[in-house]
Amino acid sequence: MVDDRKLDVLRAIVEDYVATEEPVGSKALVERHGLGVSPATVRNDMAALEDEGYIHQPHTSAGRVPTDKGYRLFVDKLATLKPMSAAERRAISTLLDGAVDLDDVVQKSVRLLSQLTRQVAIVQYPTLSRSTVRHIELVSLTPTRVMLILILSTGRVEQRLVDLEQPIADTDLAELRVAVNQASAGVQIAAAAAALGDLPDAVRPHQADWARTITGVLTEAMSDHRSDERVAVGGTANLARYGDFDTAVRPLLEALEEHVVLLKLLGESGTDALTVRIGHEGPYSELAATSVVATGYGPQEHHLGSLGVVGPTRMDYPGSMAAVRAVARYVSRILDEGNQ
Amino acid sequence: MVDDRKLDVLRAIVEDYVATEEPVGSKALVERHGLGVSPATVRNDMAALEDEGYIHQPHTSAGRVPTDKGYRLFVDKLATLKPMSAAERRAISTLLDGAVDLDDVVQKSVRLLSQLTRQVAIVQYPTLSRSTVRHIELVSLTPTRVMLILILSTGRVEQRLVDLEQPIADTDLAELRVAVNQASAGVQIAAAAAALGDLPDAVRPHQADWARTITGVLTEAMSDHRSDERVAVGGTANLARYGDFDTAVRPLLEALEEHVVLLKLLGESGTDALTVRIGHEGPYSELAATSVVATGYGPQEHHLGSLGVVGPTRMDYPGSMAAVRAVARYVSRILDEGNQ
DNA sequence: TTCTGGCACTCCGGGAATCCGAGTGCCAAC
DNA sequence: GTTGGCACTCGGATTCCCGGAGTGCCAGAA
């Protein structure tokens, strides 16, 4: 019931509508795309497509507009990822290769993604939970005050101030430093938190109190998933190209303020597959007019976070999907290098 | 020529216009504010005010709208800072006191400021240049790879990876660590960069090469003002309340993407005074319809950065000024505490 | 069957015409 | 210097109207 030509018609409708932002009629369709049939034929197909819910007519005597279901079919069956141009590939590699640290990578990715797709880009900071402890440093600021620095394999650095009840000698601190690192270096963060719990019993008795306080703060820092919720957003200015302000721009602007909402949009599914969420398929009814193209990233199978773009349902899916995937691959590679 | 009653009239016009977003006429004016004179009298005053350029008539037979010059007079002569309510004070202190590190302070400030003023808030990260070195840590990852961690008095942590030509022994690294810290701990960052330059000559001859590479990267990190250019932005959703999308929202959205532009808007003057830049007074002609209320912050006289809000020229200046000043004071205090 | 040309019909979008009323400027009187 | 009265202006909203793009349906051709 959905034969090849109907699919061609649907594809043409989607492409034209995305390009022009106006309902597309049968005549314009056959002119722009060489469909080799007459407008009347196309009209019949359109009527069928409408019956099946793939396209929709704003009102009698207007052209057709794809429905969410229509976009879905387009994305699933009809879209072929638009290959990146050489210039775009070069832009990605030169920009991201020049990043000096983790923050830099994230921020440059956001910028890149928004410029490539001319849409709003979102990049989640790499999660702590999968990373391993690279090093823990204890710095004595005053005899009773120690700064803990936790360096993770992803390049993230967490710092915490600790006030001790009893002043600590440098030698004790040095021993604790060794002990802490032996217990946790190279270990996945979740395991490290557990391993540190046993530490107070393993050190010399007079160091137990200090060890307790320090490991307490460390495990807290490790299990503190606050940084998991961090996201970077860019390309907001692209919202200006949206048509309808109240239904499209305002809710999205509000969503962009709520990082939790953004994370949900990106889909914390944990899978690294490229996913497209179209309009009402998403979790928020206010955002029924926006789509999300997202994917996870991370070296090999290690999912460290997600990134993607959000935009109107009427968006360039093939282009966005290609850009999202390309950036995710690059980011994954860079994180892998920094990790080795 | 600008007597007291005319000033009253101007104030009333500004207040009404800010509240209603509509040109205000003589009759509505005397009704809303108990001016004790007749509309006709007010009309005369209005005509005079218009002659002097403080207000403007969009077209004959419309009400009056303040000009930039009018707002300027209002801000300079007529505005009294709207005191913060007890609830607002409490919101500020509880939120900011709960901040755990520098990033957290900045992000919470932005959020706070945008919620208090219902406008777009901008907070510059504290500059490195005024801060002192608290500690430098050298962590050996592999024999030829060292991670440098630079901890500053503001709480900022910078990290750099260094590849050495020759493998380094732990003992050598420990000696260098001591040397580096002796040379720079407690010293202002600019001076520290200079002091580190002499270090290679001061260490044992066989350590000179390592010292050179390490201090090179360190001084580079110290003089790298990239982080000076970092700003946090929040409350973009408030743009939705703007009237005219194309003249007001779009240019501002674009400006918000360019952090350099934002910094210029905040005014890097280096002074800590509360400044108000109204419409065309600012450096960008595209932003002729937006005003900036900004101030520096930092403990005592030490200017560490700026923060403020941007919004339409038609904004609540007294409220915004009060909120900006209050938040700046709190941030300054918190940074001071973290510093002690 | 499937496609095509023809035809009557629908209805949105935009331009012209119209109306309403808030607001003004001016003037004479207080 | 202030006030009430009054004629005038002009933008914004409303209504009306029309063209044209687009449709659905049907009968005939391939």
XYZ file of N, CA, C and O in Angstrom, chain B residues 145-309:
660
model
N 56.155 11.619 31.053
C 54.941 12.435 30.948
C 54.521 12.905 32.331
O 54.353 12.101 33.236
N 54.373 14.197 32.435
C 54.053 14.784 33.728
C 52.816 15.651 33.589
O 52.662 16.372 32.607
N 51.968 15.545 34.576
C 50.826 16.456 34.592
C 51.111 17.586 35.574
O 51.497 17.339 36.719
N 50.937 18.809 35.102
C 51.113 19.975 35.964
C 49.747 20.434 36.427
O 48.829 20.563 35.625
N 49.637 20.683 37.697
C 48.382 21.220 38.220
C 48.692 22.523 38.933
O 49.523 22.577 39.841
N 48.024 23.548 38.492
C 48.286 24.889 39.000
C 47.061 25.331 39.776
O 45.974 25.460 39.204
N 47.225 25.516 41.072
C 46.085 25.891 41.905
C 46.235 27.356 42.303
O 47.255 27.753 42.869
N 45.235 28.124 42.015
C 45.312 29.564 42.271
C 44.456 29.953 43.465
O 43.560 29.211 43.871
N 44.737 31.122 43.971
C 44.051 31.556 45.179
C 42.554 31.727 44.961
O 41.767 31.631 45.891
N 42.144 31.981 43.741
C 40.712 32.139 43.507
C 39.991 30.808 43.518
O 38.776 30.769 43.439
N 40.756 29.733 43.571
C 40.126 28.432 43.558
C 40.173 27.792 42.182
O 39.766 26.657 41.994
N 40.683 28.542 41.238
C 40.764 27.985 39.888
C 41.896 26.968 39.818
O 42.943 27.131 40.447
N 41.669 25.923 39.059
C 42.678 24.892 38.867
C 42.958 24.774 37.373
O 42.044 24.581 36.584
N 44.197 24.915 37.009
C 44.575 24.710 35.611
C 45.458 23.484 35.535
O 46.283 23.233 36.407
N 45.281 22.722 34.477
C 46.100 21.522 34.341
C 46.702 21.490 32.943
O 46.099 21.963 31.983
N 47.887 20.945 32.877
C 48.569 20.826 31.581
C 49.341 19.517 31.528
O 49.910 19.092 32.541
N 49.366 18.913 30.393
C 50.184 17.723 30.195
C 51.520 18.138 29.588
O 51.556 18.963 28.677
N 52.584 17.567 30.075
C 53.900 17.870 29.529
C 54.604 16.574 29.138
O 54.649 15.627 29.930
N 55.137 16.553 27.945
C 55.965 15.424 27.541
C 57.430 15.820 27.666
O 57.846 16.840 27.134
N 58.178 15.019 28.373
C 59.599 15.316 28.570
C 60.436 14.545 27.550
O 60.054 13.466 27.109
N 61.582 15.116 27.221
C 62.445 14.412 26.272
C 63.134 13.241 26.957
O 63.262 12.160 26.406
N 63.579 13.480 28.183
C 64.257 12.427 28.931
C 63.375 11.971 30.082
O 62.761 12.793 30.749
N 63.330 10.671 30.327
C 62.572 10.195 31.492
C 63.105 10.812 32.774
O 64.322 11.049 32.907
N 62.214 11.076 33.683
C 62.630 11.730 34.916
C 62.383 10.801 36.101
O 61.393 10.063 36.126
N 63.303 10.829 37.041
C 63.156 9.986 38.223
C 62.249 10.682 39.226
O 62.150 11.911 39.235
N 61.627 9.872 40.073
C 60.713 10.451 41.046
C 61.413 11.424 41.981
O 60.853 12.443 42.375
N 62.631 11.111 42.314
C 63.339 12.005 43.236
C 63.592 13.358 42.586
O 63.422 14.402 43.209
N 63.995 13.319 41.340
C 64.201 14.591 40.642
C 62.891 15.379 40.584
O 62.859 16.594 40.795
N 61.835 14.667 40.289
C 60.544 15.342 40.179
C 60.172 15.981 41.511
O 59.695 17.115 41.568
N 60.444 15.245 42.592
C 60.119 15.784 43.910
C 60.922 17.047 44.177
O 60.401 18.034 44.702
N 62.185 17.038 43.805
C 62.998 18.236 44.035
C 62.494 19.408 43.207
O 62.452 20.540 43.675
N 62.141 19.096 41.983
C 61.613 20.172 41.149
C 60.314 20.712 41.734
O 60.057 21.921 41.686
N 59.507 19.815 42.259
C 58.237 20.258 42.842
C 58.501 21.269 43.939
O 57.890 22.327 43.991
N 59.441 20.921 44.791
C 59.763 21.840 45.883
C 60.270 23.169 45.323
O 59.834 24.248 45.733
N 61.147 23.074 44.375
C 61.735 24.294 43.817
C 60.677 25.186 43.187
O 60.631 26.404 43.412
N 59.833 24.555 42.424
C 58.795 25.323 41.729
C 57.889 26.015 42.734
O 57.544 27.190 42.594
N 57.529 25.290 43.771
C 56.631 25.886 44.750
C 57.310 26.975 45.556
O 56.709 27.989 45.873
N 58.564 26.763 45.885
C 59.267 27.812 46.614
C 59.319 29.090 45.797
O 59.204 30.190 46.312
N 59.490 28.916 44.508
C 59.634 30.099 43.666
C 58.329 30.839 43.480
O 58.323 32.050 43.244
N 57.231 30.143 43.606
C 56.004 30.807 43.166
C 54.874 30.827 44.187
O 53.954 31.631 44.048
N 54.912 30.003 45.213
C 53.767 29.940 46.113
C 53.516 31.291 46.772
O 54.434 31.937 47.288
N 52.293 31.716 46.739
C 51.916 32.973 47.365
C 52.202 34.193 46.524
O 51.856 35.308 46.906
N 52.842 34.004 45.404
C 53.230 35.140 44.564
C 52.134 35.426 43.540
O 51.485 34.510 43.049
N 51.962 36.691 43.248
C 51.001 37.046 42.198
C 51.414 36.396 40.891
O 52.591 36.248 40.583
N 50.420 36.075 40.119
C 50.666 35.214 38.980
C 51.645 35.818 37.979
O 52.494 35.129 37.398
N 51.559 37.113 37.779
C 52.462 37.753 36.825
C 53.905 37.651 37.321
O 54.821 37.282 36.578
N 54.068 37.961 38.607
C 55.409 37.882 39.189
C 55.916 36.444 39.188
O 57.100 36.178 38.948
N 54.994 35.516 39.432
C 55.386 34.116 39.482
C 55.935 33.662 38.135
O 56.937 32.936 38.063
N 55.285 34.102 37.079
C 55.754 33.713 35.760
C 57.188 34.187 35.552
O 58.035 33.453 35.024
N 57.461 35.382 35.997
C 58.823 35.904 35.875
C 59.794 35.092 36.738
O 60.865 34.680 36.279
N 59.396 34.847 37.983
C 60.283 34.141 38.906
C 60.622 32.750 38.374
O 61.761 32.279 38.504
N 59.641 32.107 37.745
C 59.888 30.764 37.241
C 60.909 30.769 36.107
O 61.591 29.770 35.880
N 60.989 31.901 35.429
C 61.940 31.977 34.322
C 63.373 31.737 34.767
O 64.187 31.179 34.018
N 63.670 32.127 36.010
C 65.041 31.977 36.506
C 65.322 30.585 37.050
O 66.464 30.235 37.327
N 64.279 29.816 37.177
C 64.421 28.546 37.868
C 65.439 27.590 37.240
O 66.242 26.987 37.951
N 65.433 27.414 35.929
C 66.351 26.433 35.337
C 67.797 26.648 35.776
O 68.556 25.677 35.906
N 68.197 27.890 36.029
C 69.578 28.143 36.452
C 69.802 27.791 37.915
O 70.938 27.631 38.364
N 68.695 27.726 38.664
C 68.839 27.549 40.106
C 68.841 26.091 40.528
O 69.211 25.779 41.648
N 68.423 25.198 39.653
C 68.374 23.790 40.052
C 69.676 23.089 39.662
O 70.530 23.662 38.980
N 69.772 21.866 40.089
C 70.980 21.113 39.733
C 71.084 21.015 38.211
O 70.065 20.872 37.525
N 72.310 21.037 37.734
C 72.528 21.084 36.279
C 71.754 20.014 35.520
O 71.133 20.307 34.497
N 71.736 18.776 36.006
C 71.100 17.732 35.205
C 69.584 17.876 35.184
O 68.905 17.198 34.430
N 69.062 18.767 36.018
C 67.606 18.965 36.035
C 67.182 20.153 35.174
O 65.994 20.424 35.014
N 68.135 20.841 34.647
C 67.840 22.110 33.970
C 66.884 21.929 32.796
O 65.945 22.711 32.617
N 67.132 20.876 32.019
C 66.279 20.673 30.854
C 64.819 20.461 31.249
O 63.909 21.074 30.696
N 64.659 19.578 32.221
C 63.285 19.342 32.691
C 62.676 20.642 33.196
O 61.530 20.965 32.891
N 63.442 21.348 33.984
C 62.933 22.599 34.570
C 62.505 23.556 33.472
O 61.475 24.231 33.572
N 63.323 23.586 32.421
C 62.985 24.498 31.331
C 61.616 24.144 30.731
O 60.759 25.005 30.568
N 61.451 22.879 30.402
C 60.167 22.488 29.789
C 59.002 22.768 30.733
O 57.987 23.325 30.340
N 59.207 22.398 31.974
C 58.087 22.533 32.913
C 57.740 23.995 33.157
O 56.582 24.404 33.090
N 58.757 24.781 33.421
C 58.450 26.195 33.681
C 57.907 26.861 32.425
O 57.085 27.767 32.511
N 58.379 26.385 31.293
C 57.833 26.947 30.055
C 56.328 26.773 29.989
O 55.585 27.734 29.760
N 55.894 25.549 30.213
C 54.452 25.290 30.157
C 53.718 26.052 31.259
O 52.627 26.592 31.051
N 54.359 26.117 32.423
C 53.700 26.807 33.542
C 53.496 28.290 33.240
O 52.411 28.836 33.429
N 54.562 28.929 32.790
C 54.425 30.366 32.510
C 53.413 30.574 31.390
O 52.652 31.542 31.412
N 53.409 29.659 30.457
C 52.413 29.787 29.395
C 51.001 29.691 29.972
O 50.118 30.478 29.637
N 50.824 28.719 30.866
C 49.501 28.558 31.472
C 49.123 29.805 32.266
O 47.976 30.218 32.306
N 50.134 30.392 32.908
C 49.835 31.560 33.730
C 49.495 32.783 32.883
O 48.680 33.612 33.271
N 50.159 32.880 31.770
C 49.903 34.068 30.955
C 48.801 33.798 29.938
O 48.423 34.671 29.174
N 48.288 32.594 29.962
C 47.197 32.254 29.058
C 45.914 32.863 29.597
O 45.353 32.398 30.570
N 45.488 33.889 28.954
C 44.302 34.568 29.479
C 43.030 34.053 28.841
O 42.018 34.722 28.851
N 43.124 32.883 28.279
C 41.941 32.294 27.709
C 40.805 32.269 28.736
O 39.678 32.631 28.441
N 41.162 31.877 29.940
C 40.106 31.748 30.932
C 39.562 33.113 31.358
O 38.482 33.199 31.909
N 40.338 34.161 31.098
C 39.812 35.490 31.382
C 38.619 35.789 30.504
O 37.785 36.624 30.822
N 38.585 35.113 29.396
C 37.523 35.424 28.460
C 36.295 34.556 28.667
O 35.346 34.642 27.910
N 36.334 33.753 29.684
C 35.182 32.885 29.893
C 34.067 33.632 30.608
O 34.297 34.389 31.545
N 32.880 33.436 30.130
C 31.726 34.016 30.792
C 30.621 32.974 30.853
O 30.584 32.046 30.056
N 29.759 33.141 31.823
C 28.580 32.288 31.919
C 27.362 33.146 31.636
O 27.303 34.302 32.034
N 26.440 32.578 30.927
C 25.243 33.308 30.536
C 24.017 32.547 31.003
O 23.990 31.325 30.967
N 23.030 33.265 31.461
C 21.819 32.586 31.908
C 20.586 33.447 31.736
O 20.678 34.663 31.575
N 19.455 32.798 31.763
C 18.198 33.535 31.674
C 17.812 33.917 30.265
O 17.018 34.834 30.068
N 18.377 33.200 29.310
C 18.058 33.529 27.918
C 16.555 33.458 27.663
O 16.046 34.171 26.798
N 15.900 32.599 28.408
C 14.465 32.436 28.183
C 13.730 33.746 28.412
O 12.661 33.981 27.864
N 14.309 34.617 29.213
C 13.654 35.899 29.462
C 13.561 36.757 28.212
O 12.796 37.718 28.168
N 14.374 36.422 27.242
C 14.284 37.161 25.981
C 12.900 37.017 25.372
O 12.455 37.868 24.600
N 12.235 35.926 25.748
C 10.926 35.667 25.161
C 9.953 36.795 25.485
O 8.980 37.003 24.781
N 10.243 37.537 26.547
C 9.323 38.611 26.912
C 9.530 39.864 26.077
O 8.773 40.816 26.175
N 10.594 39.845 25.292
C 10.864 41.022 24.477
C 9.736 41.262 23.497
O 9.092 40.317 23.033
N 9.575 42.491 23.127
C 8.578 42.790 22.127
C 9.064 42.458 20.733
O 8.700 41.434 20.169
N 9.907 43.288 20.212
C 10.273 43.152 18.814
C 11.399 42.146 18.629
O 12.498 42.328 19.117
N 11.085 41.093 17.921
C 12.040 40.013 17.768
C 13.259 40.439 16.947
O 14.404 40.276 17.379
N 13.013 41.005 15.795
C 14.130 41.241 14.880
C 15.094 42.325 15.359
O 16.296 42.192 15.216
N 14.570 43.390 15.915
C 15.498 44.449 16.319
C 16.102 44.178 17.690
O 17.200 44.639 17.990
N 15.374 43.454 18.521
C 15.851 43.311 19.886
C 16.421 41.931 20.179
O 17.552 41.802 20.648
N 15.654 40.895 19.881
C 16.053 39.563 20.327
C 17.178 38.991 19.472
O 18.186 38.522 19.982
N 17.012 39.032 18.198
C 17.987 38.380 17.334
C 19.420 38.897 17.542
O 20.335 38.093 17.765
N 19.621 40.207 17.478
C 21.003 40.680 17.667
C 21.558 40.278 19.024
O 22.740 39.933 19.139
N 20.701 40.294 20.026
C 21.187 39.948 21.351
C 21.538 38.468 21.430
O 22.575 38.082 21.970
N 20.703 37.641 20.862
C 21.006 36.207 20.820
C 22.350 35.977 20.151
O 23.156 35.158 20.598
N 22.570 36.711 19.083
C 23.844 36.542 18.392
C 25.006 37.012 19.264
O 26.042 36.366 19.349
N 24.788 38.114 19.935
C 25.842 38.641 20.803
C 26.161 37.655 21.920
O 27.316 37.476 22.299
N 25.142 36.983 22.413
C 25.348 36.073 23.532
C 26.234 34.897 23.148
O 26.807 34.242 24.002
N 26.324 34.622 21.857
C 27.190 33.537 21.408
C 28.651 33.954 21.435
O 29.547 33.132 21.532
N 28.874 35.230 21.306
C 30.240 35.729 21.200
C 30.717 36.242 22.549
O 30.414 37.363 22.948
N 31.489 35.435 23.215
C 31.883 35.826 24.551
C 32.729 37.090 24.573
O 32.691 37.861 25.520
N 33.461 37.281 23.503
C 34.277 38.497 23.449
C 33.374 39.727 23.457
O 33.644 40.725 24.139
N 32.307 39.620 22.702
C 31.358 40.724 22.665
C 30.780 40.976 24.049
O 30.681 42.118 24.511
N 30.447 39.908 24.724
C 29.864 40.046 26.055
C 30.821 40.742 27.008
O 30.429 41.590 27.792
N 32.078 40.362 26.906
C 33.055 40.982 27.793
C 33.125 42.470 27.542
O 33.205 43.279 28.457
N 33.082 42.819 26.286
C 33.119 44.242 25.959
C 31.869 44.933 26.508
O 31.937 46.061 26.987
N 30.782 44.233 26.420
C 29.545 44.811 26.947
C 29.662 45.055 28.444
O 29.279 46.105 28.945
N 30.166 44.060 29.150
C 30.303 44.216 30.596
C 31.229 45.374 30.915
O 31.119 46.001 31.952
N 32.123 45.646 29.993
C 33.037 46.755 30.215
C 34.196 46.303 31.057
O 34.061 46.102 32.247
N 35.320 46.123 30.403
C 36.468 45.594 31.132
C 37.217 46.735 31.796
O 38.406 46.639 32.067
N 36.493 47.792 32.025
C 37.125 49.016 32.524
C 38.038 48.762 33.717
O 38.964 49.515 33.975
N 37.758 47.697 34.455
C 38.610 47.436 35.600
C 38.121 48.145 36.844
O 38.598 47.899 37.933
N 37.146 48.992 36.699
C 36.612 49.644 37.886
C 35.503 48.796 38.470
O 34.859 48.024 37.783
N 35.293 48.929 39.744
C 34.266 48.128 40.387
C 32.945 48.865 40.515
O 32.017 48.376 41.135
N 32.867 50.062 39.932
C 31.652 50.846 40.098
C 30.507 50.226 39.314
O 30.705 49.551 38.311
N 29.330 50.488 39.792
C 28.117 50.044 39.092
C 27.905 50.957 37.888
O 27.781 52.168 38.038
N 27.931 50.388 36.722
C 27.758 51.224 35.538
C 26.527 50.786 34.759
O 26.174 49.619 34.731
N 25.928 51.763 34.144
C 24.748 51.504 33.325
C 25.027 52.043 31.931
O 25.382 53.213 31.770
N 24.927 51.179 30.965
C 25.132 51.609 29.589
C 23.789 51.509 28.882
O 23.202 50.433 28.809
N 23.322 52.613 28.361
C 21.955 52.648 27.832
C 21.957 52.732 26.312
O 22.472 53.687 25.730
N 21.374 51.739 25.685
C 21.168 51.759 24.237
C 22.418 52.119 23.455
O 23.437 51.434 23.538
N 22.354 53.197 22.733
C 23.431 53.572 21.817
C 24.714 53.914 22.554
O 25.771 54.049 21.921
N 24.667 54.082 23.851
C 25.900 54.385 24.579
C 26.880 53.223 24.500
O 28.068 53.396 24.696
N 26.351 52.043 24.234
C 27.199 50.855 24.169
C 28.005 50.816 22.884
O 27.817 51.641 21.989
N 28.909 49.852 22.813
C 29.855 49.811 21.694
C 29.286 49.205 20.406
O 29.943 49.281 19.383
N 28.117 48.621 20.455
C 27.630 47.941 19.264
C 26.341 48.572 18.749
O 25.347 48.643 19.470
N 26.381 48.968 17.505
C 25.208 49.643 16.959
C 24.028 48.688 16.817
O 22.878 49.105 16.886
N 24.321 47.384 16.656
C 23.212 46.446 16.530
C 22.446 46.339 17.848
O 21.302 45.915 17.878
N 23.124 46.687 18.915
C 22.504 46.543 20.219
C 21.998 47.881 20.738
O 21.961 48.126 21.942
N 21.595 48.731 19.817
C 21.129 50.066 20.215
C 19.856 49.993 21.038
O 19.478 50.954 21.695
N 19.195 48.854 21.015
C 17.938 48.738 21.752
C 18.122 48.035 23.091
O 17.141 47.759 23.775
N 19.378 47.750 23.465
C 19.575 47.044 24.725
C 20.474 47.837 25.664
O 21.366 48.562 25.233
N 20.209 47.675 26.930
C 21.014 48.328 27.953
C 21.760 47.286 28.768
O 21.371 46.121 28.800
N 22.802 47.737 29.411
C 23.614 46.851 30.230
C 23.768 47.466 31.613
O 24.078 48.649 31.726
N 23.518 46.671 32.619
C 23.807 47.095 33.981
C 24.882 46.158 34.498
O 24.662 44.952 34.573
N 26.036 46.707 34.803
C 27.152 45.836 35.159
C 27.976 46.429 36.289
O 27.907 47.628 36.556
N 28.737 45.563 36.904
C 29.659 46.030 37.929
C 30.803 45.037 38.038
O 30.669 43.885 37.626
N 31.903 45.509 38.556
C 33.001 44.602 38.828
C 32.746 43.894 40.147
O 31.879 44.279 40.915
N 33.507 42.838 40.375
C 33.426 42.209 41.678
C 34.809 41.749 42.072
O 35.723 41.703 41.251
N 34.936 41.385 43.315
C 36.224 40.942 43.807
C 36.385 41.465 45.216
O 35.829 42.510 45.566
N 37.122 40.735 46.039
C 37.284 41.158 47.426
C 37.962 42.528 47.481
O 38.915 42.788 46.748
N 37.455 43.354 48.360
C 38.000 44.712 48.527
C 38.243 45.383 47.177
O 37.362 45.422 46.347
N 39.456 45.855 47.026
C 39.708 46.635 45.818
C 40.172 45.762 44.650
O 40.460 46.265 43.580
N 40.268 44.477 44.896
C 40.812 43.630 43.837
C 39.746 43.268 42.815
O 38.903 42.412 43.069
N 39.836 43.893 41.689
C 38.863 43.604 40.633
C 39.183 42.265 39.996
O 40.229 42.079 39.388
N 38.291 41.307 40.126
C 38.547 39.980 39.577
C 37.746 39.695 38.314
O 38.075 38.807 37.545
N 36.674 40.437 38.134
C 35.834 40.183 36.976
C 34.599 41.058 37.039
O 34.466 41.881 37.942
N 33.740 40.902 36.080
C 32.528 41.702 36.036
C 31.309 40.808 35.928
O 31.400 39.661 35.505
N 30.212 41.357 36.331
C 28.951 40.655 36.120
C 27.858 41.677 35.909
O 28.008 42.837 36.257
N 26.778 41.230 35.332
C 25.688 42.164 35.095
C 24.547 41.534 34.346
O 24.495 40.324 34.155
N 23.628 42.375 33.951
C 22.486 41.908 33.164
C 22.366 42.766 31.911
O 22.781 43.914 31.888
